[in-house]
XYZ file of C-alpha atoms in Angstrom:
316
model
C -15.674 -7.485 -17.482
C -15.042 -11.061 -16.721
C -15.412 -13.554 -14.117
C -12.520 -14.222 -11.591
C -10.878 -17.823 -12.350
C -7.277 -17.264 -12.811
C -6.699 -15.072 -9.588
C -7.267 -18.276 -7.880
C -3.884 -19.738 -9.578
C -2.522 -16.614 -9.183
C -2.615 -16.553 -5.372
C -1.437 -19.817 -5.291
C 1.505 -19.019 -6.938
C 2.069 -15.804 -4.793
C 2.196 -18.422 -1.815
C 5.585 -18.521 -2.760
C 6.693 -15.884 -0.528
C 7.625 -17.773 3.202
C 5.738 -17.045 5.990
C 9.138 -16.311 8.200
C 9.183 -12.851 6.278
C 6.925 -11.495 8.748
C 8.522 -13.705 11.917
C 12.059 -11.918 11.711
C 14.799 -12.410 9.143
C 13.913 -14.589 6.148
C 17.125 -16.356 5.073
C 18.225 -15.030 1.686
C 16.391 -15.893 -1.557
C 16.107 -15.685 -5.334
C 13.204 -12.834 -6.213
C 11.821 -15.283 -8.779
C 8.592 -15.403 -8.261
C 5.574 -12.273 -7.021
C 3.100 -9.937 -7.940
C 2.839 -6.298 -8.132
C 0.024 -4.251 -7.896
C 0.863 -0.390 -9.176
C -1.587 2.684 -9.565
C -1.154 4.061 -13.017
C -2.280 7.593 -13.284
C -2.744 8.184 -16.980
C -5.414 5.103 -17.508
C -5.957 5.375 -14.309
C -6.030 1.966 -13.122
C -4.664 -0.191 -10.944
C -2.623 -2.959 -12.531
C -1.162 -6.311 -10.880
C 1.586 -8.075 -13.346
C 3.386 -10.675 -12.638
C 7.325 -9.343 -12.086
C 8.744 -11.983 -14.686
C 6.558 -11.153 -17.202
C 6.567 -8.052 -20.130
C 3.704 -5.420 -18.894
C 1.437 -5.661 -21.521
C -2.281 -5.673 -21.614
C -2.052 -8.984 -22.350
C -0.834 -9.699 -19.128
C -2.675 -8.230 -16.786
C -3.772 -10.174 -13.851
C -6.141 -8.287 -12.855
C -7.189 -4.746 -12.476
C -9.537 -2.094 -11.203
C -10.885 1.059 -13.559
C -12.737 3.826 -11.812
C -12.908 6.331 -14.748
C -11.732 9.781 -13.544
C -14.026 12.582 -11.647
C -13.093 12.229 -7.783
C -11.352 8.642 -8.330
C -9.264 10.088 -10.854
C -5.286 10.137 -10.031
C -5.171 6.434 -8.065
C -2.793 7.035 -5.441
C -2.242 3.889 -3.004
C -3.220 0.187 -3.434
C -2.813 -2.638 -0.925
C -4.117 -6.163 -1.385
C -5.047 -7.483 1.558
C -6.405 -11.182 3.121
C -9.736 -11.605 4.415
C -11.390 -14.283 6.446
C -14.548 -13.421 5.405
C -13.717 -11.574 1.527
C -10.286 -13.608 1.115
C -8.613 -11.136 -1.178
C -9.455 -7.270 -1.442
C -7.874 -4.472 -2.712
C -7.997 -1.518 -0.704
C -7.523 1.899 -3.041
C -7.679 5.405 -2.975
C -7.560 8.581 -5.479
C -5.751 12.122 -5.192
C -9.179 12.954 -6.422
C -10.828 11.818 -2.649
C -12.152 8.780 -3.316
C -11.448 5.621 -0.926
C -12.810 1.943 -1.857
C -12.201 -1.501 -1.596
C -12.960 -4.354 -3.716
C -12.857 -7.913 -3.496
C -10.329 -9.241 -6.070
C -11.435 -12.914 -6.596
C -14.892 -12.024 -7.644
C -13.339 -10.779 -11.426
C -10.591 -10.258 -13.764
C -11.078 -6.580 -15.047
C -13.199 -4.854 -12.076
C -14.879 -1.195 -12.233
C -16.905 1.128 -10.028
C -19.707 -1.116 -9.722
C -17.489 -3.955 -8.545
C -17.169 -1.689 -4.863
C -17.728 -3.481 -1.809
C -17.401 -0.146 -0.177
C -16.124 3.172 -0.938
C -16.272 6.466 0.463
C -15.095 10.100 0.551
C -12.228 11.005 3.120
C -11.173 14.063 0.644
C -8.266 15.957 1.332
C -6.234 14.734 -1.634
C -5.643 10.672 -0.262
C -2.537 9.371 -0.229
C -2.430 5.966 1.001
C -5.075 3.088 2.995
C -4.183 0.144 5.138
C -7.042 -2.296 6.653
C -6.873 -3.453 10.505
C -6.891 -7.126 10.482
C -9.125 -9.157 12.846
C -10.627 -5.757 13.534
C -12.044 -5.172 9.796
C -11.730 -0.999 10.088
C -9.953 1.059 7.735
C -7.577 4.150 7.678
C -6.809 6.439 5.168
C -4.595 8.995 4.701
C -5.180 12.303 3.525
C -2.087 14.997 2.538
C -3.837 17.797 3.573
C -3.205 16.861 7.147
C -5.195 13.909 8.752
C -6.206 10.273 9.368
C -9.832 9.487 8.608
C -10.930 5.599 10.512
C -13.274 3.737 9.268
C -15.221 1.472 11.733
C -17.853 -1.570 9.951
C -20.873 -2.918 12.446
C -19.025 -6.423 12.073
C -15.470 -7.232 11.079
C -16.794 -9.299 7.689
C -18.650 -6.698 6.994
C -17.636 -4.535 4.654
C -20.655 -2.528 3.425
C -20.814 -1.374 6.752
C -17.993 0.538 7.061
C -18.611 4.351 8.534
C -16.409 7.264 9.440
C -15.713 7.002 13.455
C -13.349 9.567 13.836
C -10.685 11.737 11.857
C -6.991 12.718 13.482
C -4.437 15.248 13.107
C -1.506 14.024 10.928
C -0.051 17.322 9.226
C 0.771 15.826 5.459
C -0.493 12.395 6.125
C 0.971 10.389 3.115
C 1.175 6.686 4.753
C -0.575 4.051 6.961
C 0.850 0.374 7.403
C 0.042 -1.584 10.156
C 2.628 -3.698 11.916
C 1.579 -6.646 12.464
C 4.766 -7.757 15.514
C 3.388 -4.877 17.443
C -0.257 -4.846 16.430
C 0.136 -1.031 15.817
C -0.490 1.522 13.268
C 1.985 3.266 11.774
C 1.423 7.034 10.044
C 4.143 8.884 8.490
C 3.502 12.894 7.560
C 5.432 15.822 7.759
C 8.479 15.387 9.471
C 7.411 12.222 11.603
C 6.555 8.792 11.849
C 4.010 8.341 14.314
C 2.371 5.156 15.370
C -1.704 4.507 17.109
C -3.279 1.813 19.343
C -5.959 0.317 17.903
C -8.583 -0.040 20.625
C -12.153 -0.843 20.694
C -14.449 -3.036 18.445
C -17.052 -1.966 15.706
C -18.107 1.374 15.880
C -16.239 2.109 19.039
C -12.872 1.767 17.646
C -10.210 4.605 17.918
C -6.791 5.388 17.396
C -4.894 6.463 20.387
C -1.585 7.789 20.202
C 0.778 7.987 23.117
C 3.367 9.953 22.505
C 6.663 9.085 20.950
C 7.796 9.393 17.143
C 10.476 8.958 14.733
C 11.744 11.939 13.562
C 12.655 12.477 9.834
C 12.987 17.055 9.802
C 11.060 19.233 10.671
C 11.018 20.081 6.553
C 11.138 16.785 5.593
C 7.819 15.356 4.210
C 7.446 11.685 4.449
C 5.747 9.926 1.127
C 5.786 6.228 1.349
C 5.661 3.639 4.235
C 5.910 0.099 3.448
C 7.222 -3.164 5.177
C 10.976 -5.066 4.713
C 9.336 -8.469 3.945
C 12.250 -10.079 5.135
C 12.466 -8.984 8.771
C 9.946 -8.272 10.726
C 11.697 -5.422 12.747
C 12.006 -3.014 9.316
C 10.035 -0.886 7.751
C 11.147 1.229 5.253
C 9.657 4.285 4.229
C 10.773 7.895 1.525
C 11.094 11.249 2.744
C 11.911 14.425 0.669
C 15.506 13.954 0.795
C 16.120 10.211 0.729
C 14.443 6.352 2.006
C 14.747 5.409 5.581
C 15.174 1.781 7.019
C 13.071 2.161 10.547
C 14.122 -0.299 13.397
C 11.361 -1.580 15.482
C 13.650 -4.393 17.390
C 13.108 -3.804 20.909
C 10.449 -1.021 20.863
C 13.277 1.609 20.356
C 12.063 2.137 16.733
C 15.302 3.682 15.407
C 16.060 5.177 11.955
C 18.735 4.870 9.454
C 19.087 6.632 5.982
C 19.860 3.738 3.392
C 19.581 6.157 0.532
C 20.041 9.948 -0.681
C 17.920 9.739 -4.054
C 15.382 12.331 -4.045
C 11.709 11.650 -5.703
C 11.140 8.251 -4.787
C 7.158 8.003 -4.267
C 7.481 4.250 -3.536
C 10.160 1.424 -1.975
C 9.589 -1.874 -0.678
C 11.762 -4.847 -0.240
C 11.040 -8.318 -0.924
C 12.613 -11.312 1.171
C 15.331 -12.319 -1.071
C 16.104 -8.484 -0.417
C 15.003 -7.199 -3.510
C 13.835 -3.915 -3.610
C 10.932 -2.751 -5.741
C 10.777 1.033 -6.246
C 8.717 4.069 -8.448
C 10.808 7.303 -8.393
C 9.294 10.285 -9.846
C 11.219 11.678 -13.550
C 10.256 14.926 -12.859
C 8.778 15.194 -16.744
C 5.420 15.881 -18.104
C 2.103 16.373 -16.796
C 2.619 14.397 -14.125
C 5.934 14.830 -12.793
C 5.431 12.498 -9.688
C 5.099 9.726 -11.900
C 6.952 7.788 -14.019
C 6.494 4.973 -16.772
C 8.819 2.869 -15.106
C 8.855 0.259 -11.523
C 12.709 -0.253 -10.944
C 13.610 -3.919 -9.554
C 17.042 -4.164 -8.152
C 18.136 -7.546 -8.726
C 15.621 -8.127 -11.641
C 14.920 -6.454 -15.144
C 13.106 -3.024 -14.807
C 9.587 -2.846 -16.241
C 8.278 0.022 -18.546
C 4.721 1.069 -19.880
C 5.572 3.371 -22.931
C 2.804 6.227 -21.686
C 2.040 5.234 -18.420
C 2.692 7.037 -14.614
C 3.084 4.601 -12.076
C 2.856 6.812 -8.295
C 2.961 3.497 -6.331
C 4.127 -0.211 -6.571
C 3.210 -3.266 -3.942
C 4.311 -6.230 -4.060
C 2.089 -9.160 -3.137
C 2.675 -11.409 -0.953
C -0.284 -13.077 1.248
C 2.325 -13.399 4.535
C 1.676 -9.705 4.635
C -2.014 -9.243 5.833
């Protein structure tokens, strides 16, 4: 391992992105310049390249390497800003394992580089952080939420299980930050919580009301349009969905009918970054390859990528 000095640079340059992404619809731009962070399942490691440059070891930004055991299979990622951390990762494993770890501290980061980990099981899927709030969610397949509530909001080593809900096939959390909600997608639905409480007293209520994707459709991934505010987009088992928020009516449209995509998310110049499973080899939810729709696609010879982020710190 190494110490953390060029993640400082590279966050400035991530600054790139405009903070209207996240205050409605950012005017068109080039997709020149952002990070992505991906989960690679056969090293099993998370990896954040730069989009413009060749994936090779060499340039690696940074990364996180659990080994295997109950953290093997990494399954989500999402870099987040702190006020108290500044920048953390926020991962979980197929294998059960949920943890978080605070990016600028080194280059190359392990097990013992956890600020906090912890073991939702039920084969995880995906985590999201509530900011100003500091509690976590995770996702777990086999059919629930499990919340994570710390003693103070900078607190991370704190952080204890508070309460678990029903979400049959939970696959994907992302809050949403225009209507300070949580959204969930798992089989067949998109659901969304209240956040309410502080500490260990928060809980996730749900009211009623949901988007409806089939009753045998199961949703995978669940990830923000960085260029409106009002979108999310998110994959189901027979195609990706472009959700509508505008108004509170939260509407859905189906943008595409490709089948096996385990991750989609759009930048603010509108370019869509995207993993879609080949359907070959030991993992066939993988593949060795993060498509990039106005830019150059960007292959590991060996690796499985499940999931693909892009960076941007207007996103928090």
């Amino acid at each position: 391992m190494q110490r953390r000095t060029v993640l400082r640079g590279l966050a400035a340059g991530a600054v790139a992105a405009p903070a209207a992404a996240l205050l409605g619809q950012a005017p068109a731009q080039a997709a020149t310049s952002y990070y992505v962070a991906t989960t690679e399942q056969v090293r099993n490691k998370v990896l954040v390249f730069h989009k413009n440059k060749s994936w090779t070891d060499a340039n690696v930004h940074w990364s996180f390497s659990p080994g295997g055991g109950a953290w093997a299979n990494l399954s989500d990622v999402k870099i987040r800003s702190t006020q108290a951390q500044g920048w953390i990762a926020l991962m979980v494993a197929s294998g059960g394992r949920a943890g978080i770890v605070d990016i600028d501290s080194e280059k190359h980061t392990e097990l013992n580089d956890l600020a906090w980990s912890a073991t939702p099981g039920g084969n995880p899927h995906a985590i999201e952080r509530i900011p100003g709030n500091g509690s976590v969610v995770v996702a777990s397949s086999h059919g629930y939420l499990t919340l994570y509530a710390p003693t103070s909001v900078g607190n991370l080593g704190s952080l204890a299980k508070v309460q678990t809900v029903s979400l049959p096939g939970a696959h994907g959390v992302l809050w949403d930050p225009t209507f300070k909600i949580l959204w969930a997608i798992g089989k067949g639905k998109l659901v969304h919580y209240a956040v309410e409480g502080s500490y260990r007293n928060t809980r996730l209520r749900y009211y009623g009301g949901s988007v409806s994707l089939g009753s045998s459709n199961l949703g995978h991934d669940l990830q923000p349009d960085y260029g409106n505010a009002y979108k999310l987009v998110c994959t189901a088992t027979d195609g990706v969905y472009e959700i509508n928020t505008a108004g509170g009516s939260f509407t859905k449209r189906k943008i595409s009918s490709e089948t096996r995509v385990k991750s989609y998310v759009r930048h603010s110049s509108g370019e869509v970054v995207s993993v879609r499973a080949d359907n070959t080899g030991a993992r066939t939810w993988g593949s060795p390859t993060v498509r990039f729709s106005q830019s150059p696609d960007r292959t590991r010879s060996g690796a499985e990528f499940y999931k693909a982020r892009i960076w941007t710190p207007d996103f928090q």
